[in-house]
Structures are given as C-alpha cells and as structure tokens.
PDB file of C-alpha atoms in Angstrom:
ATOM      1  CA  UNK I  27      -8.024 -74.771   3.736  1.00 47.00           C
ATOM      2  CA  UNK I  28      -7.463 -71.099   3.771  1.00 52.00           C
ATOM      3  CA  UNK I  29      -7.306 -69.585   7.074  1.00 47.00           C
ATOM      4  CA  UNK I  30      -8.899 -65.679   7.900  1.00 48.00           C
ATOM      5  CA  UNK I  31      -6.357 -63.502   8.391  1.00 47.00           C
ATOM      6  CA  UNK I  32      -5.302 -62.173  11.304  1.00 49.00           C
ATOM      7  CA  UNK I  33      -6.130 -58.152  11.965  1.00 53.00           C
ATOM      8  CA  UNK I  34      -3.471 -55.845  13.561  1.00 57.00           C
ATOM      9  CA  UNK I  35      -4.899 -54.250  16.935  1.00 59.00           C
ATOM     10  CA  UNK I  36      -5.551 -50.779  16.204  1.00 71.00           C
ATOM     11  CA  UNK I  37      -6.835 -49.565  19.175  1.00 85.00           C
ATOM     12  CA  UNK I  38      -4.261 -48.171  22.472  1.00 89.00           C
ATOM     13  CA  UNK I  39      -5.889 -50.519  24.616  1.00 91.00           C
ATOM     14  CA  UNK I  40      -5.404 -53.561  22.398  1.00 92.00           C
ATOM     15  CA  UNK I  41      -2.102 -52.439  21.423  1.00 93.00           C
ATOM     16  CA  UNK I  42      -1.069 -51.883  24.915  1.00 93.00           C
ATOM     17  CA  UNK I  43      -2.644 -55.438  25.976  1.00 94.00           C
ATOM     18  CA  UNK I  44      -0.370 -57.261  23.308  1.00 94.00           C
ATOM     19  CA  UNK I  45       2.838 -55.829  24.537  1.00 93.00           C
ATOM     20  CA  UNK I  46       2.035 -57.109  28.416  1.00 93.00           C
ATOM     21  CA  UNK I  47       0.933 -60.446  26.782  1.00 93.00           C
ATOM     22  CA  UNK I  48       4.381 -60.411  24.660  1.00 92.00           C
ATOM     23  CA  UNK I  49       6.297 -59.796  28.557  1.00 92.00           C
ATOM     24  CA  UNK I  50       4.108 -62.073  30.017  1.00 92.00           C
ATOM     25  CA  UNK I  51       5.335 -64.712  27.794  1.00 91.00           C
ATOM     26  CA  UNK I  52       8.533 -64.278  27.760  1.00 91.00           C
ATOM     27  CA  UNK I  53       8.753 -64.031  32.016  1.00 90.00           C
ATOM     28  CA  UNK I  54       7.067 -67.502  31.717  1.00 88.00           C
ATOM     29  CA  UNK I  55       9.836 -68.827  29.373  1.00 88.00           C
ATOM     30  CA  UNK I  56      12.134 -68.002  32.101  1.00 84.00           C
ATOM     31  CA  UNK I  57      10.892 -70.910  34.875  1.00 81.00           C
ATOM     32  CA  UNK I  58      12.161 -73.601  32.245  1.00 78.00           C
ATOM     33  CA  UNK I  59      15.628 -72.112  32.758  1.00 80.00           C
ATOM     34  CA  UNK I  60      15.433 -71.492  36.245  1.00 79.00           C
ATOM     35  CA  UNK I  61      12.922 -72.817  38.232  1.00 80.00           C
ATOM     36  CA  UNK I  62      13.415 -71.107  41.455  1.00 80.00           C
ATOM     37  CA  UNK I  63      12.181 -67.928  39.587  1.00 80.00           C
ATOM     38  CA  UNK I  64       8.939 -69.462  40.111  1.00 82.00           C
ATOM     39  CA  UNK I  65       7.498 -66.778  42.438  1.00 86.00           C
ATOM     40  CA  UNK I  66       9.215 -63.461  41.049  1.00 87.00           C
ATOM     41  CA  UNK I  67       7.325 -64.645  37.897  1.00 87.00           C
ATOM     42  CA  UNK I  68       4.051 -65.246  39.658  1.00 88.00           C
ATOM     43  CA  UNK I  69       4.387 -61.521  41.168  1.00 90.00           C
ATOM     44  CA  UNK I  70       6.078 -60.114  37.538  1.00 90.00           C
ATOM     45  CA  UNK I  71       2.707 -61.467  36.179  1.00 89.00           C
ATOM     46  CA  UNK I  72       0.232 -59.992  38.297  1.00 91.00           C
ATOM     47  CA  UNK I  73       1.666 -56.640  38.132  1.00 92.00           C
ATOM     48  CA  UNK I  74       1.696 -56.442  34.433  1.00 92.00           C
ATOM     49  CA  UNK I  75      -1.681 -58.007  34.412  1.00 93.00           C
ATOM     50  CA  UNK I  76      -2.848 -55.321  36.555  1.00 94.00           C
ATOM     51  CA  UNK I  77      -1.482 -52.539  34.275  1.00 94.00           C
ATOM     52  CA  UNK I  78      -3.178 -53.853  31.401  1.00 94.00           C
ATOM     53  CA  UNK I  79      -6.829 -54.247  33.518  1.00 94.00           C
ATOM     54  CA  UNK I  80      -5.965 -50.099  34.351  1.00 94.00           C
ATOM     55  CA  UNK I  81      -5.296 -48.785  30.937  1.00 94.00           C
ATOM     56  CA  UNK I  82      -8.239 -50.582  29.307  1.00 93.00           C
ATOM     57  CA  UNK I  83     -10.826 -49.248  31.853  1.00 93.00           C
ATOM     58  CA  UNK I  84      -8.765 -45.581  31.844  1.00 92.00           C
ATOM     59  CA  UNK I  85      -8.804 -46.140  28.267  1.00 91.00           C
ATOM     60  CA  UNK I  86     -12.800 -46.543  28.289  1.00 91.00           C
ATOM     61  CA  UNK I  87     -13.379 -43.835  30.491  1.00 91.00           C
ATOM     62  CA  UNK I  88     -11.665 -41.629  28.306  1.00 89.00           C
ATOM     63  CA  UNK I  89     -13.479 -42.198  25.403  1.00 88.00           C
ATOM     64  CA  UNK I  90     -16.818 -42.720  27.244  1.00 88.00           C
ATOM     65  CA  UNK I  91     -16.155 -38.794  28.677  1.00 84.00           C
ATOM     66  CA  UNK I  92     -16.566 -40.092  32.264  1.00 86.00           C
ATOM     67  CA  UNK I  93     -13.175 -39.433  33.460  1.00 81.00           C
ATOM     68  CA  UNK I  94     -12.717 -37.036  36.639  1.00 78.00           C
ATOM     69  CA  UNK I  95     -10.184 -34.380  36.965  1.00 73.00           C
ATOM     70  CA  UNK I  96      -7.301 -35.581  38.375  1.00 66.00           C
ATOM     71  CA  UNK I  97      -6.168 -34.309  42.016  1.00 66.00           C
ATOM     72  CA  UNK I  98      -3.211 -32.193  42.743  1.00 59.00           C
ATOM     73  CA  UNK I  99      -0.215 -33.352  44.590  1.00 58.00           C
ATOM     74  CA  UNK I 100       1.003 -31.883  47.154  1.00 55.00           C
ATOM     75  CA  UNK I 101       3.719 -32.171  49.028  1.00 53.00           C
ATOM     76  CA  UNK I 102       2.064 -33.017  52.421  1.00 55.00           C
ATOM     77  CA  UNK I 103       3.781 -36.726  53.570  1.00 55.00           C
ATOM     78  CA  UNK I 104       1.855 -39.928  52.512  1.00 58.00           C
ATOM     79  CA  UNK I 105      -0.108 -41.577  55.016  1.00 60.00           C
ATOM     80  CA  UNK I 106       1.421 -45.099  55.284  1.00 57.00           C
ATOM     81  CA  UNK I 107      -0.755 -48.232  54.328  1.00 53.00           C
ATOM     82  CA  UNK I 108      -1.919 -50.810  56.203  1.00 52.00           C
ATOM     83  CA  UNK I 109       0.156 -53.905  55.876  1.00 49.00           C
ATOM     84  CA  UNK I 110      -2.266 -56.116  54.116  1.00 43.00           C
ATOM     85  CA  UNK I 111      -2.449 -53.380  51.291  1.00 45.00           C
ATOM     86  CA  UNK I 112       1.394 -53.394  51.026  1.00 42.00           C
ATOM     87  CA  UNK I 113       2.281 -53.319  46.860  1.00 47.00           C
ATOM     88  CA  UNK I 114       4.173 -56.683  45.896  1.00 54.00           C
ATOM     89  CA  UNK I 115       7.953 -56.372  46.597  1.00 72.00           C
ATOM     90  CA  UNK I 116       9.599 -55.979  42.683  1.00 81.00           C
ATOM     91  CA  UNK I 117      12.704 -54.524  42.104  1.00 83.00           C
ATOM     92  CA  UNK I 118      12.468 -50.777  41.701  1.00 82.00           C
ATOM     93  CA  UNK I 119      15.311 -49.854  39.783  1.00 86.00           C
ATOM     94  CA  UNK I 120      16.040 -48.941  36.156  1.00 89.00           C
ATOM     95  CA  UNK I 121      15.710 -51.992  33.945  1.00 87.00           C
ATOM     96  CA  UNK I 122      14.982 -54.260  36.505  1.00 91.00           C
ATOM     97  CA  UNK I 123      13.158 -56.533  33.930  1.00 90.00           C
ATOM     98  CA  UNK I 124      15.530 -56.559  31.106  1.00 90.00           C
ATOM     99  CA  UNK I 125      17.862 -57.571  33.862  1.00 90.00           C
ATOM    100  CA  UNK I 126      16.089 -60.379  34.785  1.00 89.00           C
ATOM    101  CA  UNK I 127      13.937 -61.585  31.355  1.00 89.00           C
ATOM    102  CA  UNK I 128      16.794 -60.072  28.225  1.00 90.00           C
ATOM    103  CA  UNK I 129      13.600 -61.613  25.919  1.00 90.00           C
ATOM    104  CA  UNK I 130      11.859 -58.081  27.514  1.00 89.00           C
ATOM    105  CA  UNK I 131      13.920 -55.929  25.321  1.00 90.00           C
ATOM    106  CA  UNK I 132      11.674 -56.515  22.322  1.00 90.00           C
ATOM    107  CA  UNK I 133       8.827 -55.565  24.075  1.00 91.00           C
ATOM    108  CA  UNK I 134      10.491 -51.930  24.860  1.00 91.00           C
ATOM    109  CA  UNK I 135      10.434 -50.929  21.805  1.00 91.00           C
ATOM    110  CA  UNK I 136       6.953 -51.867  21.272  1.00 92.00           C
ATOM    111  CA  UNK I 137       6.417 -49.521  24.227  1.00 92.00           C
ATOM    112  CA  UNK I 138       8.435 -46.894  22.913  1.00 91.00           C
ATOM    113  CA  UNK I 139       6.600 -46.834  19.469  1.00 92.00           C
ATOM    114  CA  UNK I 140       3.410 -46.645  21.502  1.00 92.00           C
ATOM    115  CA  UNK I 141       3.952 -43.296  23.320  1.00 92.00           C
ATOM    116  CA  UNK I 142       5.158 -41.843  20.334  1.00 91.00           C
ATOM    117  CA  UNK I 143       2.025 -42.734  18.315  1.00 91.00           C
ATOM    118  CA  UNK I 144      -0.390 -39.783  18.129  1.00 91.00           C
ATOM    119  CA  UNK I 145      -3.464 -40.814  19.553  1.00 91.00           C
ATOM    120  CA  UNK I 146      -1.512 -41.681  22.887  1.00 91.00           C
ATOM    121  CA  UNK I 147       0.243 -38.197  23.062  1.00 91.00           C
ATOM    122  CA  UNK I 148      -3.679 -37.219  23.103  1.00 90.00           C
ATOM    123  CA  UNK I 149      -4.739 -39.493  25.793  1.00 90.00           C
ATOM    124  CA  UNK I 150      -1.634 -38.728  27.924  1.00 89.00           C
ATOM    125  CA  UNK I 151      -3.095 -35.135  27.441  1.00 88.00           C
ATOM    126  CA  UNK I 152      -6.525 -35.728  28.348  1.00 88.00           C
ATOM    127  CA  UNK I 153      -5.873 -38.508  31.442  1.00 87.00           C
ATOM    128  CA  UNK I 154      -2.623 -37.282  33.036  1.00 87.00           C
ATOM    129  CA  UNK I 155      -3.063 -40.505  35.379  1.00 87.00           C
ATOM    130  CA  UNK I 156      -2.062 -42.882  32.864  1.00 89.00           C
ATOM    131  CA  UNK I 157       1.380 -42.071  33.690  1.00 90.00           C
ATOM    132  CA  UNK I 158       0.530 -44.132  36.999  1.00 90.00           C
ATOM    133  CA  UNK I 159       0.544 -46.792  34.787  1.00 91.00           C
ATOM    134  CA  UNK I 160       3.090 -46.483  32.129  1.00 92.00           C
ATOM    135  CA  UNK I 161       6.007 -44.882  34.317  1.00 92.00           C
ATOM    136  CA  UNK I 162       6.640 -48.344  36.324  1.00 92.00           C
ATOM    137  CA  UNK I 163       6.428 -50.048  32.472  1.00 92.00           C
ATOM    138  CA  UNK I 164       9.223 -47.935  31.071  1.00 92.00           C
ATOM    139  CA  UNK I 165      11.216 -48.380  34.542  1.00 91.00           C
ATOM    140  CA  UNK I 166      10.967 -52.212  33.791  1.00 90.00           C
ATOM    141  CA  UNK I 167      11.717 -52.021  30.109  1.00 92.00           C
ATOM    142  CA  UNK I 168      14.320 -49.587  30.212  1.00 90.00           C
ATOM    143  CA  UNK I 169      11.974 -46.668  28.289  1.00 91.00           C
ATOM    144  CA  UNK I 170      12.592 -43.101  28.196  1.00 89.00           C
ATOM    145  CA  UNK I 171       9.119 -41.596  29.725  1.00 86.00           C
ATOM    146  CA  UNK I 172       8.346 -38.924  27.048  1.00 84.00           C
ATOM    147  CA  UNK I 173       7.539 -35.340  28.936  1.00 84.00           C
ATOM    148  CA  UNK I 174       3.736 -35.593  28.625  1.00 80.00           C
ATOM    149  CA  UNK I 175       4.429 -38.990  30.694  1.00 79.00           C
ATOM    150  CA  UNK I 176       6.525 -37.147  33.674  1.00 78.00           C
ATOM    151  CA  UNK I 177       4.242 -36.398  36.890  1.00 74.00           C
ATOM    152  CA  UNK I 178       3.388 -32.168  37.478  1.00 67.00           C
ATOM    153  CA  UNK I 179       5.045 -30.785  39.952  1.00 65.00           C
ATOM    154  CA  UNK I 180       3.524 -30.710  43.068  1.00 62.00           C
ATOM    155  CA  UNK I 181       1.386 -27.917  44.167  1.00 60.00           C
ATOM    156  CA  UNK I 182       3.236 -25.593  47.197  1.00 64.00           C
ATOM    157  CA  UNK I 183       1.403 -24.899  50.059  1.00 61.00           C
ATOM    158  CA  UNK I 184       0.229 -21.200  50.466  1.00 62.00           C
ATOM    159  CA  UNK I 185       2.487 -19.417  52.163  1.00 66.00           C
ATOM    160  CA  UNK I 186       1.386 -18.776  55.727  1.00 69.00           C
ATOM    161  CA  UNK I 187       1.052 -14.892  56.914  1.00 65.00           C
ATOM    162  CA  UNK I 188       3.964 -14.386  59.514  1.00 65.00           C
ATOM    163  CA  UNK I 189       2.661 -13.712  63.354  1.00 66.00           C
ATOM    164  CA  UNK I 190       2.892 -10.103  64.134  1.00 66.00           C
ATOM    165  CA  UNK I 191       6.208  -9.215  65.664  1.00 65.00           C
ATOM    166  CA  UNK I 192       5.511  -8.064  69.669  1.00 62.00           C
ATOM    167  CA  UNK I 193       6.746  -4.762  70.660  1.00 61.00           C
ATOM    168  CA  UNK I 194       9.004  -4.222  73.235  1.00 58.00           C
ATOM    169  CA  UNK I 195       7.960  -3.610  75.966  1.00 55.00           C
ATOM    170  CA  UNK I 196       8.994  -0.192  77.417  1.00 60.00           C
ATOM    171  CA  UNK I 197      11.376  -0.897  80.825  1.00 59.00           C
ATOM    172  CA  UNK I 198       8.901   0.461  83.951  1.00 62.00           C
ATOM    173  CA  UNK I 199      10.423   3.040  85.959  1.00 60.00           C
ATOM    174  CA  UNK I 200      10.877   1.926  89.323  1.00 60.00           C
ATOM    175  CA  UNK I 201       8.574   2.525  91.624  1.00 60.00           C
ATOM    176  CA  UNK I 202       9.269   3.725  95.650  1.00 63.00           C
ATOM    177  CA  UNK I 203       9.672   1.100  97.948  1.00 57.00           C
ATOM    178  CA  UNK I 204       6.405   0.894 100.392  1.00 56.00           C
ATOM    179  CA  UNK I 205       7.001   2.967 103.553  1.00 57.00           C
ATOM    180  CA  UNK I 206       7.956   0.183 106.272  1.00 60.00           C
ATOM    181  CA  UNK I 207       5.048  -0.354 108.364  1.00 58.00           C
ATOM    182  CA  UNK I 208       5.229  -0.349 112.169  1.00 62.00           C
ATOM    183  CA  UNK I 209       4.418  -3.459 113.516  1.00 66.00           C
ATOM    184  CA  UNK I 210       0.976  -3.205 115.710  1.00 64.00           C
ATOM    185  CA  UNK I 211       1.642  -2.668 119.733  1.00 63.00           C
ATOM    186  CA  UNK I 212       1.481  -5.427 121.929  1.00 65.00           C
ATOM    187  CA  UNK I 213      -1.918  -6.259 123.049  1.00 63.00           C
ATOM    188  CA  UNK I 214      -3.473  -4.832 120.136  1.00 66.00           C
ATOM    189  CA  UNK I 215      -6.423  -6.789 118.626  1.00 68.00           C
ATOM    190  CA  UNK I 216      -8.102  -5.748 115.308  1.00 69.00           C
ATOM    191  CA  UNK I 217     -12.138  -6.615 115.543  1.00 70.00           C
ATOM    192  CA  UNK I 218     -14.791  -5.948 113.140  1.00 72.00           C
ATOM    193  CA  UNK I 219     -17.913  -3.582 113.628  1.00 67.00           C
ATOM    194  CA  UNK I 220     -20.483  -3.258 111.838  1.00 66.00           C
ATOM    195  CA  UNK I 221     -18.303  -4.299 108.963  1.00 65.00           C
ATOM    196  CA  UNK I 222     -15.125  -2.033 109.575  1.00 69.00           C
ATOM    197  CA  UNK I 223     -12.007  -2.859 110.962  1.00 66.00           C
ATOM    198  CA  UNK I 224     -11.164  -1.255 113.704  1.00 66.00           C
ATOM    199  CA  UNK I 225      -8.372  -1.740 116.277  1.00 66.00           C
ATOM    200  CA  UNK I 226      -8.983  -2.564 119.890  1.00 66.00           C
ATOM    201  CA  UNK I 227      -6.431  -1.589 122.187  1.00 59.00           C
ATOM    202  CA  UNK I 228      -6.152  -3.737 125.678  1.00 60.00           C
ATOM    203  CA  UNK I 229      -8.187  -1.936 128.212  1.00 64.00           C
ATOM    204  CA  UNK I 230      -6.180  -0.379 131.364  1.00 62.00           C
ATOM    205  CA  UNK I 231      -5.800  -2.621 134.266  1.00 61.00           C
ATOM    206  CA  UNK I 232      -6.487  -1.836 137.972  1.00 65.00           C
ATOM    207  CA  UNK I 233      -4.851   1.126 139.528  1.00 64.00           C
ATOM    208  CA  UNK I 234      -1.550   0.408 141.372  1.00 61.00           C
ATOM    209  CA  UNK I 235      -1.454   0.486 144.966  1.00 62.00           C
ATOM    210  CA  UNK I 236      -0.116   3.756 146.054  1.00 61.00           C
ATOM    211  CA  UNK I 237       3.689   3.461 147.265  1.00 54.00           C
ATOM    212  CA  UNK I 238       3.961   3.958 150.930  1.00 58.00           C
ATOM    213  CA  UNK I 239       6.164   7.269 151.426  1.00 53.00           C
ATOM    214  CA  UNK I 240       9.673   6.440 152.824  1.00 51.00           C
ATOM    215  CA  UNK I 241      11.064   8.718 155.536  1.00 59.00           C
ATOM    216  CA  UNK I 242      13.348  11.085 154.615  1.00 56.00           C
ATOM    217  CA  UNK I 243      16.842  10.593 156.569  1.00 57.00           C
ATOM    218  CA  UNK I 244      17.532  13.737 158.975  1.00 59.00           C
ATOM    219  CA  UNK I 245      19.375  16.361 157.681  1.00 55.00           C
ATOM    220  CA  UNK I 246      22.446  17.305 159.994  1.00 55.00           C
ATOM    221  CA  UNK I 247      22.392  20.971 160.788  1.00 55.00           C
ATOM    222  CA  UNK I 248      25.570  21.174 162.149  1.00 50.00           C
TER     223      UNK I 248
END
C-alpha cells in the first residue's frame, strides 16, 4: 500500500514548531533514565511549549500587518512582579539544556540553520520582539544569537538642565549697635489715649510738713 509522502515544513512557524517538538522529545526520553527529573521536565516542557505558542501568533501578526511598534527600553529599574506571576525557576546559564538533555545538541543546529535562513533575517527585522523568544532558545541550546537577534540598546534619559548656581551673597556691613535705652523711672506707667501711647508719670504726693526751726546755739562774744 503506498503511503503519501510526507511534506517538509516550509513555513518559520512550522519550522520553528518542529525543532521545540524535536527538544520536547528528547527532554521526555530523559525520565526513563532518571526519573527524579520528572519535574525539571514538566517545567523544560512548558517553557518550550510556550515559545512555540509566541512565535506562531508573532509569526501571524507579522504577516497579517497587525503588529505594533515595539517600545523602547529604558533604563528606569523594573517594577518587581507579584509572586504568583513569578517565571518558572530554569537554569539561566549558557547551555543549560545541552547540559542536562546531550540529545538537545541536534536540535541547535536546527536552530542555527533557522536564523540564518533569509526569510527569518526579515522577520527579525520587521518584529524586533522575537528576540524575546529566541534569545532564551539559543541560551538553552548553546546558539550564537546572530546581531539582528541582540536587544537595542536602551534609550538614555534626557539629560536634566542643571539648577542655576546661587550667587553669593555679598557679606552686610555691620550695622551700629542700637543706642542703649534708659530704663523708664520708677513709678512710670505707659497708658493709652485716644489710641497713643503716652507715659504717665506718678502724680506728686502731699506737701511735707514744714520742719520746725531749731534754735541756733548762742554765740559767745567774749
């Protein structure tokens, strides 16, 4: 019975979808050699799974002309996320996969061929956030990111217009020291009238009582 044969994906998206089915595969193989892989696997899969969901639906966009502009980075700190929107904890260093699946190494150079085809060099081009997705895949695999893969730089601030400079202020000349005030005489009351100050000195008492004359002691003639 003759069988149809199989056609070649031609298309980025299907191309890219049969290199994460070739890794998902061969992370799978690895639970029959080591069992207590189990859940690395089960997070290895959903990540890769996820990659391929994001370049097929970039991939439509792109052809569909519905794709927005992509924002500027800046370099303004990250908010952090909320801890139920953490990313799964994988390995984040160079080769990680190859490290832990050596079956991943074929895949790699499916990957490589891929960004070097083309009609990916033009999508990179026209959807600069497809390196989002294929940076962490080359990490894994051990892959080169070609330049139209690397992120832009990220855009400076402005540069903020320096506060004028003060002048100095001139030294004041010093002044006279205020004439030393005599303090008020005893008795003296200040009273208002008719909305002036005025002072009010103590009015004069009674008169003395006249002091009785002494007699004058007698002169001595002699």
């Amino acid at each position: 019975m003759p069988y149809p044969a199989l056609l070649a994906p031609t298309g980025l998206a299907d191309r890219f979808a049969l290199i994460i089915d070739g890794l998902c595969r061969a992370t799978a193989a690895r639970i029959a050699v080591n069992r207590a892989m189990g859940p690395l696997i089960i997070l290895i899969w959903r990540r890769l799974r996820r990659m391929a969901s994001r370049f097929a639906a970039l991939n439509a966009r792109v052809r569909a002309g519905t794709l927005r502009a992509p924002r500027h980075r800046t370099t303004a700190p990250r908010k952090p996320r909320p801890p139920d929107r953490l990313p799964d904890r994988l390995p984040q260093h160079f080769a990680w996969l190859i490290r832990l699946v050596p079956e991943a190494a074929a895949c790699g150079g499916q990957l490589q061929a891929l960004l070097s085809d083309p009609e990916m060099q033009t999508l990179l081009a026209a959807a600069p956030q497809a390196g989002r997705i294929l940076r962490p895949l080359c990490r894994m695999l051990a892959v080169q990111p070609p330049p139209a893969l690397l992120p832009p730089p990220p855009a400076r601030p402005a540069p903020q217009a320096a506060p004028p400079t003060p002048k100095s202020a001139k030294p004041k000349a010093p002044g006279r020291a205020p004439p030393d005030v005599p303090p008020d005489p005893p008795g003296m009351v200040w009273r208002r009238w008719r909305g002036i100050l005025m002072p009010e000195f103590p009015r004069p008492g009674p008169p003395a009582p006249p002091v009785e004359s002494l007699p004058l002691p007698a002169l001595d003639d002699g």
